[in-house]
C-alpha atoms as one frame of an Amber mdcrd trajectory, in Angstrom:
protein
 -93.449  87.015 147.063 -92.283  90.204 148.748 -93.283  91.110 152.256 -96.234
  93.468 152.665 -94.053  96.124 154.315 -91.825  96.374 151.243 -94.827  97.159
 149.048 -96.256  99.822 151.320 -95.316 103.513 151.208 -96.243 106.174 153.732
 -97.255 109.414 151.993 -96.158 112.763 153.413 -97.688 115.679 151.429 -95.387
 118.728 151.337 -96.640 122.024 149.927 -94.740 123.253 146.876 -93.054 126.673
 147.269 -95.269 129.548 146.149 -98.413 127.386 145.965-101.000 128.899 148.300
-104.108 127.069 147.082-103.951 124.106 149.432-107.255 122.713 148.166-105.610
 121.728 144.869-103.882 118.310 145.142-101.337 119.321 142.486 -99.917 121.908
 144.905 -98.350 119.151 147.020 -95.304 116.924 146.660 -96.362 113.448 147.863
 -93.075 112.238 149.337 -93.141 108.464 149.854 -91.424 106.984 152.888 -90.440
 103.382 152.187 -88.964 101.082 154.818 -85.253 100.310 154.834 -85.692  96.811
 153.440 -87.677  98.144 150.487 -85.097 100.823 149.736 -82.239  98.315 149.842
 -84.143  95.997 147.506 -84.895  98.880 145.126 -81.247  99.936 145.035 -79.992
  96.416 144.373 -82.645  95.829 141.717 -82.163  99.047 139.733 -78.356  98.797
 139.883 -78.461  95.395 138.228 -81.063  96.418 135.647 -79.135  99.547 134.661
 -75.857  97.587 134.517 -77.475  95.190 132.045 -78.821  98.055 129.922 -75.551
 100.023 129.953 -73.455  96.952 129.173 -75.553  96.166 126.107 -75.863  99.845
 125.100 -79.667  99.743 125.036 -80.298 103.279 126.304 -80.337 106.266 123.972
 -77.356 108.589 124.413 -79.592 111.674 124.278 -80.903 110.915 127.774 -78.872
 113.028 130.216 -80.957 112.789 133.380 -79.983 110.271 136.072 -77.268 108.985
 133.741 -73.695 108.409 135.001 -70.962 110.725 133.623 -73.615 113.166 132.287
 -74.916 116.416 133.772 -77.228 119.360 133.116 -74.281 121.228 131.602 -73.747
 118.425 129.069 -77.400 118.563 127.995 -77.400 122.378 127.719 -74.144 122.251
 125.734 -75.730 119.923 123.161 -78.632 122.357 122.720 -76.267 125.314 122.411
 -74.018 123.586 119.852 -77.042 122.529 117.773 -78.378 126.104 117.723 -74.933
 127.589 117.012 -74.500 125.286 114.031 -77.810 126.560 112.669 -76.705 130.175
 113.136 -73.447 129.541 111.277 -75.391 128.004 108.395 -77.874 130.884 108.299
 -80.762 128.627 109.329 -83.782 129.154 111.551 -83.825 127.074 114.751 -86.978
 126.385 116.769 -86.726 125.154 120.354 -89.740 123.528 122.009 -89.633 122.751
 125.718 -92.242 120.192 126.767 -93.406 119.748 130.341 -94.988 116.456 131.405
 -98.123 116.900 133.460 -97.670 115.072 136.775 -94.215 113.759 135.896 -93.997
 111.417 138.885 -97.516 110.127 138.198 -96.712 109.437 134.542 -94.765 106.196
 134.989 -97.065 103.557 133.487 -95.864 100.218 134.818 -97.095  97.982 131.955
 -95.094 100.137 129.545 -91.955  99.802 131.676 -92.348  96.040 131.962 -92.907
  95.805 128.190 -89.647  97.688 127.570 -87.781  95.307 129.896 -89.153  92.430
 127.838 -88.032  94.127 124.621 -84.547  94.529 126.095 -84.582  90.790 126.936
 -83.893  91.613 130.547 -82.795  88.568 132.597 -85.859  86.771 133.900 -84.839
  87.003 137.541 -84.668  90.818 137.309 -87.860  91.051 135.238 -89.852  88.839
 137.603 -88.571  90.704 140.659 -89.509  94.055 139.076 -92.959  92.756 138.172
 -93.472  91.464 141.698 -92.235  94.683 143.264 -94.584  96.824 141.161 -97.633
  94.675 141.899-100.011  95.158 144.818 -98.298  98.340 145.981-100.108 100.454
 148.554 -99.847 104.108 149.509-100.975 105.141 152.996-101.638 108.701 154.140
-102.437 109.487 157.731-103.832 112.762 159.095-104.893 113.741 162.577-108.283
 112.100 162.241-108.250 109.674 159.324-106.062 107.083 157.664-106.459 106.353
 153.951-104.865 103.441 152.095-105.053 103.031 148.339-103.633 100.486 145.947
-101.258 102.059 143.407-101.030 100.759 139.845 -98.823 103.458 138.266 -96.567
 106.420 139.100 -93.034 106.648 140.407 -92.956 107.464 144.135 -91.022 110.612
 145.045 -88.331 109.165 147.270 -88.036 105.874 145.402 -84.552 104.578 144.541
 -85.635 102.862 141.328 -88.036 105.556 140.097 -85.512 107.600 138.041 -84.092
 104.509 136.346 -87.518 103.106 135.472 -88.598 106.470 134.029 -85.486 106.548
 131.842 -86.469 103.123 130.520 -89.935 104.430 129.660 -88.638 107.569 127.906
 -86.068 105.598 125.908 -88.630 104.655 123.245 -89.462 108.337 122.765 -85.854
 109.205 122.011 -85.721 106.319 119.519 -88.620 107.594 117.391 -87.913 108.168
 113.695 -87.232 111.907 113.831 -85.972 113.843 110.810 -82.238 114.485 110.373
 -82.638 118.228 111.100 -84.267 117.424 114.445 -82.510 116.960 117.780 -84.352
 115.592 120.822 -82.675 115.936 124.217 -84.107 114.582 127.452 -83.090 115.228
 131.026 -85.249 112.820 132.996 -88.771 113.983 132.017 -87.680 117.433 130.740
 -87.919 117.136 126.977 -86.528 119.640 124.479 -87.047 119.361 120.714 -84.803
 121.440 118.444 -85.499 121.808 114.709 -83.533 123.824 112.147 -84.549 124.732
 108.603 -83.970 127.374 105.932 -87.168 129.315 106.620 -89.535 129.994 109.492
 -92.460 128.255 107.822 -90.396 125.148 106.992 -89.094 124.922 110.553 -92.641
 125.420 111.866 -94.041 122.603 109.703 -91.269 120.175 110.636 -91.682 120.990
 114.329 -95.421 120.281 114.217 -94.785 116.987 112.424 -92.283 115.949 115.100
 -94.634 116.994 117.900 -97.369 114.881 116.336 -95.092 111.843 116.688 -94.434
 112.781 120.305 -98.169 113.212 120.974 -98.996 109.761 119.587 -96.188 108.233
 121.666 -97.487 110.001 124.798-101.029 108.723 124.238 -99.754 105.156 123.956
 -97.751 105.564 127.183-100.612 107.238 129.111 -98.676 110.517 129.347-100.010
 114.069 129.053 -98.050 117.234 128.305 -98.828 120.470 130.095 -99.581 123.020
 127.361 -99.414 125.973 129.777 -95.850 125.198 130.873 -94.572 124.092 127.464
 -92.950 126.872 125.393 -91.664 127.495 121.862 -88.926 129.882 120.726 -87.163
 130.905 117.509 -83.373 131.385 117.463 -82.067 133.596 114.670 -79.697 136.555
 114.346 -80.555 137.407 110.760 -83.008 140.115 109.799 -85.616 138.378 107.710
 -88.613 139.831 105.930 -90.732 136.794 106.762 -92.987 136.791 109.804 -91.347
 135.232 112.863 -94.642 134.448 114.562 -95.002 130.664 114.725 -97.893 128.344
 115.556 -96.643 125.247 117.343 -99.229 122.775 118.621 -99.285 120.016 121.194
-102.529 118.168 121.959-104.195 120.487 119.399-103.379 123.512 121.556-100.981
 126.233 120.475 -97.894 126.756 122.632 -96.831 130.156 123.871 -93.981 131.700
 121.882 -91.314 133.283 124.078 -88.131 135.298 123.632 -86.237 133.580 126.454
 -86.392 129.998 127.669 -85.014 128.624 130.920 -83.509 125.206 130.309 -81.843
 123.268 133.138 -80.848 126.459 134.951 -79.494 128.302 131.877 -81.542 131.049
 130.213 -81.431 130.778 126.418 -82.513 133.850 124.449 -83.603 134.231 120.831
 -80.199 135.656 119.795 -78.211 133.043 121.733 -76.047 135.740 123.339 -76.975
 134.780 126.961 -77.289 138.410 128.042 -80.514 137.609 129.918 -78.773 134.785
 131.771 -75.959 137.097 132.926 -78.439 139.694 134.199 -80.637 137.082 135.928
 -77.751 135.403 137.766 -76.168 138.689 138.833 -79.521 139.923 140.160 -79.971
 136.686 142.098 -76.526 137.011 143.685 -77.013 140.711 144.464 -80.122 139.898
 146.488 -78.135 137.376 148.532 -75.261 139.814 149.071 -77.599 142.621 150.170
 -79.163 140.222 152.669 -75.681 139.602 154.084 -74.958 143.314 154.442 -77.421
 143.520 157.307 -75.077 141.375 159.421 -71.679 142.370 158.001 -70.895 145.816
 159.368 -67.481 147.442 159.848 -67.117 146.786 163.573 -69.494 143.895 164.191
 -71.277 141.025 162.468 -69.920 138.376 160.142 -66.139 138.118 160.073 -63.849
 138.187 157.044 -63.474 134.399 157.143 -67.234 133.815 157.365 -67.969 136.090
 154.396 -65.134 134.490 152.446 -66.639 131.051 153.070 -70.140 132.186 152.089
 -68.814 133.665 148.851 -66.918 130.521 147.855 -69.605 128.109 149.020 -72.764
 129.859 147.827 -72.283 132.939 145.648 -69.429 131.761 143.406 -71.119 128.419
 142.478 -74.243 130.349 141.439 -72.173 132.739 139.316 -70.340 129.874 137.607
 -73.220 127.406 137.180 -73.339 126.151 133.600 -70.431 128.438 132.686 -69.253
 126.398 129.641 -72.650 127.054 128.044 -72.465 130.862 128.200 -68.692 131.395
 128.352 -68.676 133.366 125.074 -70.923 135.996 126.660 -68.139 137.120 129.005
 -66.059 138.261 126.044 -68.310 141.310 125.868 -67.334 144.176 128.169 -70.951
 144.883 129.170 -71.331 141.366 130.575 -67.922 141.468 132.266 -68.955 144.691
 133.985 -72.124 143.079 135.359 -70.198 140.143 136.866 -67.346 142.312 138.182
 -69.898 144.527 139.917 -71.276 141.539 141.812 -67.831 140.498 143.021 -66.893
 144.065 143.892 -69.806 144.336 146.337 -68.874 141.170 148.228 -65.154 142.073
 148.103 -65.850 145.385 149.840 -67.808 143.575 152.558 -65.062 140.989 153.079
 -62.252 143.571 153.167 -64.339 146.080 155.211 -63.147 148.647 152.677 -64.536
 151.992 151.497 -66.926 152.016 148.551 -64.494 154.147 146.557 -61.802 151.426
 146.654 -61.058 150.031 143.191 -62.080 146.513 142.286 -58.455 145.489 141.661
 -57.422 146.729 145.105 -60.173 144.915 147.029 -59.508 141.728 145.037 -55.875
 141.917 146.161 -56.903 142.541 149.777 -59.339 139.616 149.869 -57.145 137.283
 147.807 -60.096 136.300 145.616 -59.477 135.561 141.960 -61.546 137.841 139.671
 -64.776 136.081 138.807 -64.233 136.483 135.055 -60.920 134.611 135.314 -62.598
 131.910 137.440 -65.261 131.567 134.738 -62.644 131.144 132.011 -60.863 128.562
 134.158 -64.096 126.620 134.695 -64.834 126.599 130.960 -61.332 125.419 130.034
 -61.399 122.697 132.680 -64.781 121.494 131.397 -63.497 121.316 127.819 -60.419
 119.404 128.972 -62.522 116.906 130.915 -64.999 116.638 128.036 -62.150 115.617
 125.709 -60.071 114.041 128.479 -58.945 111.040 126.467 -57.171 113.341 123.983
 -55.239 114.908 126.879 -54.278 111.474 128.294 -55.424 112.337 131.810 -57.638
 110.509 134.268 -61.055 109.919 132.744 -64.337 108.422 133.819 -65.014 104.865
 132.787 -68.096 104.618 130.598 -71.048 102.841 132.260 -70.912  99.995 129.720
 -67.454  99.109 131.057 -68.407  99.142 134.742 -68.066  96.054 136.884 -71.200
  94.151 137.767 -72.611  95.482 141.066 -71.965  92.090 142.658 -68.266  92.201
 141.696 -65.955  94.073 144.031 -62.229  94.561 144.327 -60.953  92.991 147.520
 -58.137  94.887 149.182 -56.327  93.875 152.354 -53.764  96.069 154.049 -51.723
  93.191 155.455 -50.634  90.320 153.236 -48.231  87.477 153.691 -44.776  88.300
 152.409 -44.423  87.335 148.750 -41.364  86.887 146.584 -42.445  89.900 144.481
 -42.570  93.222 146.325 -43.879  96.425 144.688 -43.226  99.773 146.372 -45.032
 102.900 145.161 -44.934 106.512 146.214 -46.280 109.788 144.866 -45.909 113.414
 145.794 -47.022 116.880 144.759 -44.939 119.950 145.494 -43.851 123.214 143.970
 -41.645 121.235 141.598 -44.611 119.324 140.147 -46.398 115.983 140.540 -44.115
 112.935 140.618 -44.610 109.170 140.931 -42.106 106.396 141.522 -42.087 102.592
 141.385 -39.596 100.028 142.667 -40.100  96.287 142.097 -38.092  93.674 144.004
 -38.035  89.987 143.043 -36.613  87.752 145.772 -35.091  90.810 147.498 -33.318
  91.997 144.340 -34.208  95.219 142.521 -35.772  94.167 139.198 -37.246  97.439
 137.990 -37.285 101.091 138.917 -39.094 103.958 137.167 -40.282 107.514 137.737
 -43.117 109.492 136.160 -43.984 113.171 135.934 -47.664 114.104 135.811 -49.369
 117.299 134.741 -49.581 120.001 137.411 -53.387 119.711 137.350 -53.128 116.183
 138.739 -53.388 115.497 142.453 -51.208 113.466 144.790 -53.893 110.751 144.940
 -53.908 110.482 141.153 -50.139 109.976 141.238 -50.539 107.191 143.806 -53.172
 105.461 141.680 -51.113 105.814 138.502 -48.175 104.058 140.175 -50.239 100.989
 141.016 -51.677 100.851 137.504 -48.226 101.172 135.900 -46.667  98.669 138.302
 -49.233  96.036 137.352 -48.506  96.678 133.670 -44.743  96.424 134.187 -44.827
  93.259 136.277 -46.636  91.478 133.449 -43.715  92.260 131.120 -40.848  91.354
 133.461 -38.974  88.083 133.068 -39.695  86.054 136.195 -38.221  82.634 136.872
 -40.594  79.707 136.921 -39.788  78.949 140.567 -41.086  82.371 141.702 -44.771
  82.308 142.737 -47.014  84.497 140.577 -48.260  86.643 143.471 -47.103  90.048
 144.615 -47.481  92.486 147.474 -48.145  96.147 146.647 -46.999  98.633 149.273
 -48.733 102.024 149.249 -49.289 104.681 151.899 -52.394 106.093 150.166 -55.437
 105.176 152.196 -57.680 107.028 149.710 -56.459 104.713 146.948 -57.296 101.638
 149.015 -60.733 102.986 149.845 -61.352 103.836 146.183 -60.528 100.277 145.136
 -62.957  98.935 147.707 -65.716 101.332 146.611 -67.634  99.805 143.701 -69.253
 103.163 142.908 -65.874 104.692 142.033 -65.706 105.078 138.258 -62.570 107.152
 137.668 -59.264 105.805 136.427
């Protein structure tokens, strides 16, 4: 049995931004404060459960939320590629974005426990999860009263295991028998259904059939979709005589049809040209820049260095967010002009220059790379990392290949002298990225090699490559039987040693 403190959460209601009606309970975020022991237990428990599920490949690959090596950009890219394929084939694509009503309250514990049974989760983890979810109590204290209530469902906001348990619950939804022209993508509880067909009416009928499956699943899992926040949209660039008004239903209520849909921070429009996204992001950044102008005058206020830091730390990340999704939009001069105008304003403030100064001149004065070039660089880097194995560069280990959370790599900086000594060194300079290895057996040089890495690689990557290569080489060397099979690796890279000791590190 768990201690009572571990099963008790202190509720702190925080008002949601822009929600003035404080009498409505849905206007608050009930943040749950759990004691340290409970949080540690949650983290240990969910790490072991997810390791079991990843190792056996039980989770659907279309779940992108709270999933290692996946991001919002990956999910948005899948939606974009699905819609682009439909456009190339001359098909109609319907996107339906579904919003779960009370997402954090929608975690039905019996359903989660049933899924763990279906996955044949180890009994020690299943029993611990069942015990942890039983007899839980939420306590809220105000100035005058204290209310305690037993909780039998929901995922506390602030819980370590909540996201993982919700992914387990939504896994059965992604595994429903959808039609081949249907794509279902989930990011945590944000669900998007994409359907393509040869005509509007065919796509509409298929979409309603798929939503009927989703509705039945939701009823069985005690979930409810918010019809007011759920939207439907048609993507097509062809001029068709048929009516493009569609009737898409969820819970027997028709969803609103829109021309633009915001999905994971990217605005998708009905033509898939991302013009609305470019305008929205530039407007957002312009408001921030104009707010800075009040304290960035010619002779006083924020300095060049401060404005430079604000641009790189706040404005540029907003401009480049999700760039691989809408990179094609910047090939149009009208969109380039919008983005260049944003950078021109901040460049003038950083350089303290006149408004008539050309954009090229202020970019040279500030030393900032043009934002369009930075966007192209971000898109190319994403594509390289997305297909990193083809480029033979460092890549993230897939979760199914991760070590068990209880297994760690033990590294000591001082070892007894062994008969096999491995010396590694790496460097990065204007001449490139180099790595070198020297192996001595009983004080005699047995092997020596050098490697040249791509200029994109870092010095730390060179250091890590040396150790990996040295271990490969030593297994192939001819070593006399009288030499002990133990070796000392000498490296001056403290980051490499810390990475080996960190079990969360998943890059090789």
